[in-house]
Amino acid sequence: MKVVVTGGLGFIGSHTVVELQNEGFEVVIIDNLSNSTAEVLDGIVAITGVKPIFEKLDLREKSAVQDFFKRHNDVHGVIHFAASKAVGESVGNPLSYYENNLNTLIYVLQELEKKEVANFIFSSSCTVYGQAETMPINENSAVQEAMSPYGNTKQIGEEIITDISKVSAINAILLRYFNPIGAHHSINIGELPTGVPQNLVPFITQTAIGLRQELMVYGDDYPTPDGTCIRDYIHVVDLAKAHVIALQRLINKNNVEKVEVFNLGTGVGSSVLEVIHAFEKMSGKKLPYKIVASREGDITSAYANTDKANTILGWKAALNLEEAIDSAWKWEQKVRAL
Ligand code: WQD
């Protein structure tokens, strides 16, 4: 069965391609290489021995999207990762975020609405909840006003998918990720942030390897036990496996609604300082860091209620924070050794 993975050479996309191939799917990757490199294909092949079809294509070009789906008209599903994802960057470049994250989504959906059957998995984010009222966060928690254009594109994207699914054959599953971290245990693929990492774990590993002077901890006066923000850090391989399960659910017509929503996290909240200490314990290295002012737009706490994914998808995160950090560290050392 052929499956299209947009953004398939990215961090979560590449790990999902591996898990799709492990399940016997034929994978076609679309990626414009704006935030990834074609070498990621070598990493995928090193793991699975199977080279996915790769088409370098910018989904902002409507005609290119139409042409692609004319040539690949035997597609059983689309997993849509392609999007810009830096929260801070989106504040300064809102139009590029709305164009890249929404036009591309619309052009892909316009091709799928022509089909008799269309299975669509959407890469969404816990960011749609903003600062949820209660922890852990379940799928019925209110979607609150987005704190950034990036977060808004995820909210609007979910609404677009919901609207088109009502009047077409499109069935969709919206996967709301918490904080993806780590790397495949083979360390043939992992996270490759471009420029200065925005996210905590890649900044930690780049500091530990000597690429960065010290980690800035954005605030320690939050209303949490140690004053630093709490997040749900989920291993990217666990996240990837959930995408395959969700796609199979749609292909097997086991979905009970046209659009289903699942939180993907471990259910465990970890503070910034707890992540730092976990890294130090695992690596045996002291991490240089300093407490600075809190970061605009950060929420205090977010961790998932995973009951729905556990019971309905039959999926549960198998790897914990330490294992995820260990894999991220091993990957960082490999990448810098090249
Ligand atoms: C985690 C915690 C920071 C860096 C965002 C998006 C989410 C997803 C992941 C795309 C926060 C603190 C961070 C640093 C720090 N994006 N931190 N120093 O903001 O929870 O989530 O990225 O898929 O949709 O919202 O992740 O890793 O940036 O921050 O102290 O150098 O680490 O303040 O408390 P975030 P993050």
Coordinates of C-alpha atoms and ligand atoms in Angstrom, one line a residue:
M1 CA 0.0 0.0 0.0
K2 CA 1.3 3.4 -1.0
V3 CA 1.4 6.2 1.5
V4 CA 2.5 9.8 1.0
V5 CA 4.4 11.4 3.8
T6 CA 4.8 15.2 3.3
G7 CA 7.8 16.6 5.3
G8 CA 9.0 13.0 5.3
L9 CA 12.7 14.0 5.6
G10 CA 12.1 16.0 8.7
F11 CA 12.6 15.0 12.3
I12 CA 9.2 13.3 13.0
G13 CA 8.6 12.6 9.4
S14 CA 11.7 10.5 8.9
H15 CA 11.1 8.4 12.0
T16 CA 7.5 7.8 10.8
V17 CA 8.8 6.7 7.3
V18 CA 10.9 4.0 9.1
E19 CA 7.9 2.7 11.1
L20 CA 5.7 2.7 7.9
Q21 CA 8.3 0.7 6.0
N22 CA 8.6 -1.7 9.0
E23 CA 4.9 -2.3 8.6
G24 CA 5.3 -3.0 4.8
F25 CA 4.0 0.3 3.4
E26 CA 5.4 1.7 0.2
V27 CA 6.4 5.3 1.1
V28 CA 6.5 8.3 -1.1
I29 CA 8.2 11.3 0.5
I30 CA 7.5 14.9 -0.4
D31 CA 9.9 17.4 1.0
N32 CA 11.2 20.8 -0.2
L33 CA 14.4 20.4 1.9
S34 CA 13.8 23.8 3.6
N35 CA 14.4 22.2 7.0
S36 CA 16.0 18.9 6.1
T37 CA 18.6 17.3 3.8
A38 CA 18.4 14.5 1.3
E39 CA 21.1 12.6 3.4
V40 CA 18.3 11.7 5.7
L41 CA 17.2 9.2 3.0
D42 CA 20.5 7.4 3.6
G43 CA 19.7 7.2 7.3
I44 CA 16.3 5.7 6.5
V45 CA 17.8 3.1 4.1
A46 CA 20.5 2.2 6.7
I47 CA 17.7 1.2 9.1
T48 CA 15.2 -0.4 6.8
G49 CA 17.2 -1.4 3.7
V50 CA 14.3 0.1 1.7
K51 CA 14.7 3.4 -0.2
P52 CA 11.5 5.4 -0.2
I53 CA 10.5 7.3 -3.3
F54 CA 11.5 10.9 -2.7
E55 CA 10.1 13.9 -4.7
K56 CA 11.6 17.3 -3.9
L57 CA 8.5 19.4 -4.2
D58 CA 7.2 22.7 -2.7
L59 CA 3.6 22.2 -1.6
R60 CA 3.1 25.9 -1.9
E61 CA 3.0 25.4 -5.7
K62 CA -0.5 24.3 -6.4
S63 CA 0.2 23.0 -9.9
A64 CA 3.0 20.9 -8.5
V65 CA 0.7 19.3 -5.9
Q66 CA -1.9 18.6 -8.6
D67 CA 0.7 17.1 -10.9
F68 CA 2.0 14.9 -8.0
F69 CA -1.4 13.4 -7.2
K70 CA -2.1 12.8 -10.9
R71 CA 1.0 10.7 -11.1
H72 CA 0.4 9.0 -7.7
N73 CA -3.3 8.3 -8.0
D74 CA -3.1 4.9 -6.1
V75 CA -2.4 6.5 -2.7
H76 CA -4.0 4.9 0.4
G77 CA -3.2 7.7 2.8
V78 CA -1.4 10.9 3.4
I79 CA 0.5 11.8 6.6
H80 CA 1.0 15.5 6.5
F81 CA 4.0 16.8 8.4
A82 CA 5.1 19.6 6.0
A83 CA 4.9 22.9 7.9
S84 CA 7.1 25.5 9.6
K85 CA 7.2 24.9 13.3
A86 CA 9.2 27.5 15.2
V87 CA 7.0 29.3 17.6
G88 CA 9.2 32.3 18.0
E89 CA 9.9 32.7 14.3
S90 CA 6.2 32.6 13.5
V91 CA 5.6 35.8 15.6
G92 CA 8.0 37.8 13.3
N93 CA 6.9 36.1 10.1
P94 CA 3.2 35.5 10.3
L95 CA 2.4 35.5 6.6
S96 CA 5.1 33.0 5.7
Y97 CA 3.7 30.7 8.4
Y98 CA 0.1 31.1 7.2
E99 CA 1.2 30.6 3.6
N100 CA 3.4 27.6 4.3
N101 CA 1.3 25.9 6.8
L102 CA -2.2 26.5 5.4
N103 CA -1.9 26.9 1.6
T104 CA 0.0 23.6 1.5
L105 CA -2.6 21.9 3.6
I106 CA -5.5 23.2 1.4
Y107 CA -3.7 22.1 -1.8
V108 CA -3.2 18.6 -0.5
L109 CA -6.8 18.4 0.7
Q110 CA -8.1 19.6 -2.6
E111 CA -6.5 16.6 -4.3
L112 CA -7.9 14.2 -1.6
E113 CA -11.4 15.5 -1.9
K114 CA -11.5 14.3 -5.5
K115 CA -11.0 10.7 -4.3
E116 CA -13.5 8.0 -3.4
V117 CA -11.5 7.2 -0.2
A118 CA -9.0 9.5 1.4
N119 CA -7.2 8.8 4.7
F120 CA -5.5 11.8 6.2
I121 CA -3.3 12.0 9.3
F122 CA -2.5 15.6 10.5
S123 CA 0.5 16.7 12.5
S124 CA -1.1 18.9 15.2
S125 CA 0.2 20.0 18.5
C126 CA -0.7 20.4 22.2
T127 CA 0.0 24.1 21.5
V128 CA -3.7 24.3 20.5
Y129 CA -4.7 24.0 24.2
G130 CA -2.6 27.1 25.2
Q131 CA -2.4 27.0 29.0
A132 CA -5.0 24.4 29.8
E133 CA -7.0 24.8 32.9
T134 CA -6.4 21.4 34.3
M135 CA -3.6 18.8 34.1
P136 CA -3.2 16.3 32.6
I137 CA -4.7 17.6 29.4
N138 CA -7.4 15.5 27.6
E139 CA -8.8 15.9 24.1
N140 CA -11.9 17.7 25.4
S141 CA -9.8 20.4 27.0
A142 CA -10.7 23.7 25.5
V143 CA -8.8 24.9 22.4
Q144 CA -7.8 28.3 23.5
E145 CA -6.8 31.4 21.6
A146 CA -3.4 30.6 20.0
M147 CA -0.3 32.3 21.6
S148 CA 1.5 32.4 18.2
P149 CA 0.8 32.3 14.5
Y150 CA 2.4 28.8 14.5
G151 CA -0.1 27.7 17.1
N152 CA -2.9 29.4 15.1
T153 CA -2.0 27.5 11.9
K154 CA -2.5 24.3 13.8
Q155 CA -5.9 25.4 15.1
I156 CA -7.0 26.6 11.7
G157 CA -5.6 23.5 10.1
E158 CA -7.8 21.3 12.4
E159 CA -10.8 23.4 11.5
I160 CA -10.2 23.2 7.7
I161 CA -9.8 19.4 8.0
T162 CA -13.0 19.1 10.0
D163 CA -15.0 21.2 7.5
I164 CA -13.9 19.4 4.4
S165 CA -14.3 16.0 6.0
K166 CA -18.1 16.8 6.4
V167 CA -18.6 17.1 2.7
S168 CA -16.1 14.7 1.2
A169 CA -14.7 11.2 1.5
I170 CA -11.8 12.5 3.6
N171 CA -11.4 10.7 6.9
A172 CA -8.9 12.3 9.3
I173 CA -7.1 11.8 12.5
L174 CA -5.6 14.8 14.2
L175 CA -2.5 13.9 16.3
R176 CA -1.7 16.5 19.0
Y177 CA 1.9 16.0 19.9
F178 CA 3.4 17.1 23.2
N179 CA 7.2 17.6 23.1
P180 CA 8.9 15.2 20.6
I181 CA 12.6 14.5 21.5
G182 CA 15.2 11.8 20.9
A183 CA 16.4 9.7 18.0
H184 CA 16.1 6.2 16.5
H185 CA 18.1 3.7 18.6
S186 CA 20.3 3.0 15.6
I187 CA 21.2 6.7 15.6
N188 CA 21.0 6.7 11.8
I189 CA 18.3 9.4 12.0
G190 CA 17.5 12.1 14.6
E191 CA 16.8 15.8 15.1
L192 CA 18.7 18.2 12.8
P193 CA 17.8 21.7 14.0
T194 CA 18.9 24.4 11.5
G195 CA 20.7 27.3 13.2
V196 CA 20.4 27.9 16.9
P197 CA 18.0 25.3 18.3
Q198 CA 14.7 26.8 19.7
N199 CA 13.8 23.6 21.6
L200 CA 15.2 22.5 25.0
V201 CA 16.7 19.1 24.3
P202 CA 18.7 19.9 21.2
F203 CA 20.0 23.0 22.9
I204 CA 21.1 20.8 25.9
T205 CA 22.9 18.3 23.6
Q206 CA 24.6 21.1 21.6
T207 CA 25.7 22.7 24.8
A208 CA 27.1 19.4 26.2
I209 CA 29.0 18.8 23.0
G210 CA 30.5 22.3 23.1
L211 CA 28.6 23.9 20.3
R212 CA 26.9 26.3 22.7
Q213 CA 28.4 28.1 25.6
E214 CA 25.6 27.5 28.1
L215 CA 21.9 26.7 28.3
M216 CA 19.6 29.6 29.1
V217 CA 16.8 28.4 31.4
Y218 CA 13.9 30.7 30.5
G219 CA 12.6 31.5 34.0
D220 CA 12.4 29.7 37.4
D221 CA 9.6 31.6 39.0
Y222 CA 6.7 29.7 37.5
P223 CA 4.1 28.2 39.9
T224 CA 5.7 24.8 39.7
P225 CA 7.6 22.7 42.3
D226 CA 11.0 23.9 41.1
G227 CA 9.8 27.1 39.4
T228 CA 10.6 25.9 35.9
C229 CA 8.1 25.0 33.1
I230 CA 6.7 21.5 32.9
R231 CA 6.3 19.6 29.6
D232 CA 5.6 16.1 28.4
Y233 CA 8.7 14.9 26.5
I234 CA 7.8 12.0 24.2
H235 CA 10.3 9.8 22.3
V236 CA 10.0 10.5 18.6
V237 CA 9.9 6.7 17.8
D238 CA 6.9 6.3 20.1
L239 CA 5.3 9.2 18.3
A240 CA 6.1 7.7 14.9
K241 CA 4.5 4.4 15.8
A242 CA 1.3 6.2 16.8
H243 CA 1.1 7.6 13.2
V244 CA 1.2 4.1 11.7
I245 CA -1.5 2.9 14.1
A246 CA -3.7 5.9 13.3
L247 CA -3.3 5.4 9.5
Q248 CA -4.1 1.7 9.8
R249 CA -7.2 2.6 11.8
L250 CA -8.5 4.7 8.9
I251 CA -7.4 2.2 6.2
N252 CA -9.3 -0.5 8.1
K253 CA -12.3 1.8 8.6
N254 CA -12.1 1.4 12.3
N255 CA -12.6 5.1 12.9
V256 CA -15.9 6.0 14.6
E257 CA -16.0 9.6 13.5
K258 CA -14.9 11.3 10.2
V259 CA -12.4 13.3 12.3
E260 CA -10.8 11.9 15.4
V261 CA -8.4 13.6 17.8
F262 CA -5.7 12.0 20.0
N263 CA -3.1 13.5 22.4
L264 CA 0.3 11.9 22.0
G265 CA 2.4 12.2 25.1
T266 CA 3.8 10.0 27.8
G267 CA 1.4 11.4 30.5
V268 CA 4.4 12.4 32.6
G269 CA 5.4 16.0 33.1
S270 CA 9.0 17.0 33.6
S271 CA 10.4 20.4 34.5
V272 CA 13.3 22.1 32.7
L273 CA 15.5 21.5 35.7
E274 CA 14.4 17.8 35.8
V275 CA 15.4 17.4 32.2
I276 CA 18.8 19.0 32.8
H277 CA 19.4 16.8 35.8
A278 CA 18.3 13.7 33.9
F279 CA 20.8 14.6 31.2
E280 CA 23.6 15.2 33.7
K281 CA 22.9 11.8 35.4
M282 CA 22.7 9.9 32.1
S283 CA 25.8 11.6 30.4
G284 CA 27.9 12.1 33.5
K285 CA 28.5 15.6 32.2
K286 CA 27.8 18.8 34.1
L287 CA 25.7 21.1 32.0
P288 CA 26.5 24.8 32.1
Y289 CA 23.3 26.8 32.4
K290 CA 22.0 30.0 33.8
I291 CA 18.5 31.2 34.8
V292 CA 17.4 34.1 32.6
A293 CA 14.0 35.9 32.1
S294 CA 11.0 33.8 31.0
R295 CA 10.4 33.4 27.3
E296 CA 7.5 35.3 25.7
G297 CA 4.6 33.0 25.0
D298 CA 5.7 30.0 27.1
I299 CA 3.0 28.3 29.1
T300 CA 3.7 27.0 32.7
S301 CA 2.7 23.4 32.3
A302 CA 1.5 20.9 29.7
Y303 CA 1.3 17.1 29.9
A304 CA -1.1 14.7 28.4
N305 CA -3.9 12.5 29.6
T306 CA -3.1 9.5 27.4
D307 CA -6.2 7.4 28.1
K308 CA -7.9 8.0 24.8
A309 CA -4.8 7.0 22.7
N310 CA -4.1 4.1 25.1
T311 CA -7.6 2.6 25.0
I312 CA -8.9 3.6 21.5
L313 CA -5.7 3.5 19.4
G314 CA -4.2 0.8 21.5
W315 CA -1.0 2.8 21.6
K316 CA 1.1 3.7 24.7
A317 CA 4.5 5.4 24.8
A318 CA 7.1 2.7 25.6
L319 CA 10.2 4.8 26.2
N320 CA 10.8 7.2 29.1
L321 CA 12.5 10.6 29.4
E322 CA 15.9 9.1 30.3
E323 CA 15.9 6.8 27.2
A324 CA 14.8 9.7 25.0
I325 CA 17.5 12.0 26.3
D326 CA 20.1 9.2 26.0
S327 CA 19.2 8.7 22.3
A328 CA 19.4 12.4 21.7
W329 CA 22.8 12.6 23.2
K330 CA 24.1 9.6 21.3
W331 CA 22.8 11.2 18.1
E332 CA 24.4 14.6 18.8
Q333 CA 27.8 12.9 19.4
K334 CA 27.5 11.0 16.1
V335 CA 26.5 14.0 14.1
R336 CA 29.3 16.1 15.5
A337 CA 31.8 13.3 15.0
L338 CA 31.1 13.3 11.2
Ligands
WQD1 C1 10.4 23.5 26.4 C2 10.7 24.2 27.7 C3 11.1 26.5 27.5 C4 14.8 26.2 25.2 C5 7.3 24.0 21.2 C6 6.0 24.1 20.4 C7 5.5 22.7 20.2 C8 6.5 21.9 19.5 C9 7.7 21.8 20.4 C10 6.7 21.9 17.1 C11 10.0 25.6 27.9 C12 12.4 25.8 28.0 C13 13.6 25.9 25.9 C14 15.9 26.8 25.9 C15 14.6 26.7 27.9 N1 6.9 22.5 18.3 N2 13.6 26.1 27.3 N3 15.8 27.0 27.2 O1 7.9 25.6 23.6 O2 7.2 23.5 24.9 O3 7.0 23.6 22.5 O4 8.2 23.2 20.6 O5 6.3 20.8 16.9 O6 4.3 22.8 19.3 O7 5.0 24.8 21.1 O8 9.2 23.4 23.5 O9 11.6 22.8 23.8 O10 11.0 25.2 23.0 O11 10.6 24.5 25.4 O12 14.5 27.0 29.2 O13 17.0 27.1 25.3 O14 12.1 24.4 27.8 O15 11.0 27.8 28.2 O16 9.7 25.8 29.2 P1 7.8 24.1 23.7 P2 10.7 24.0 23.9

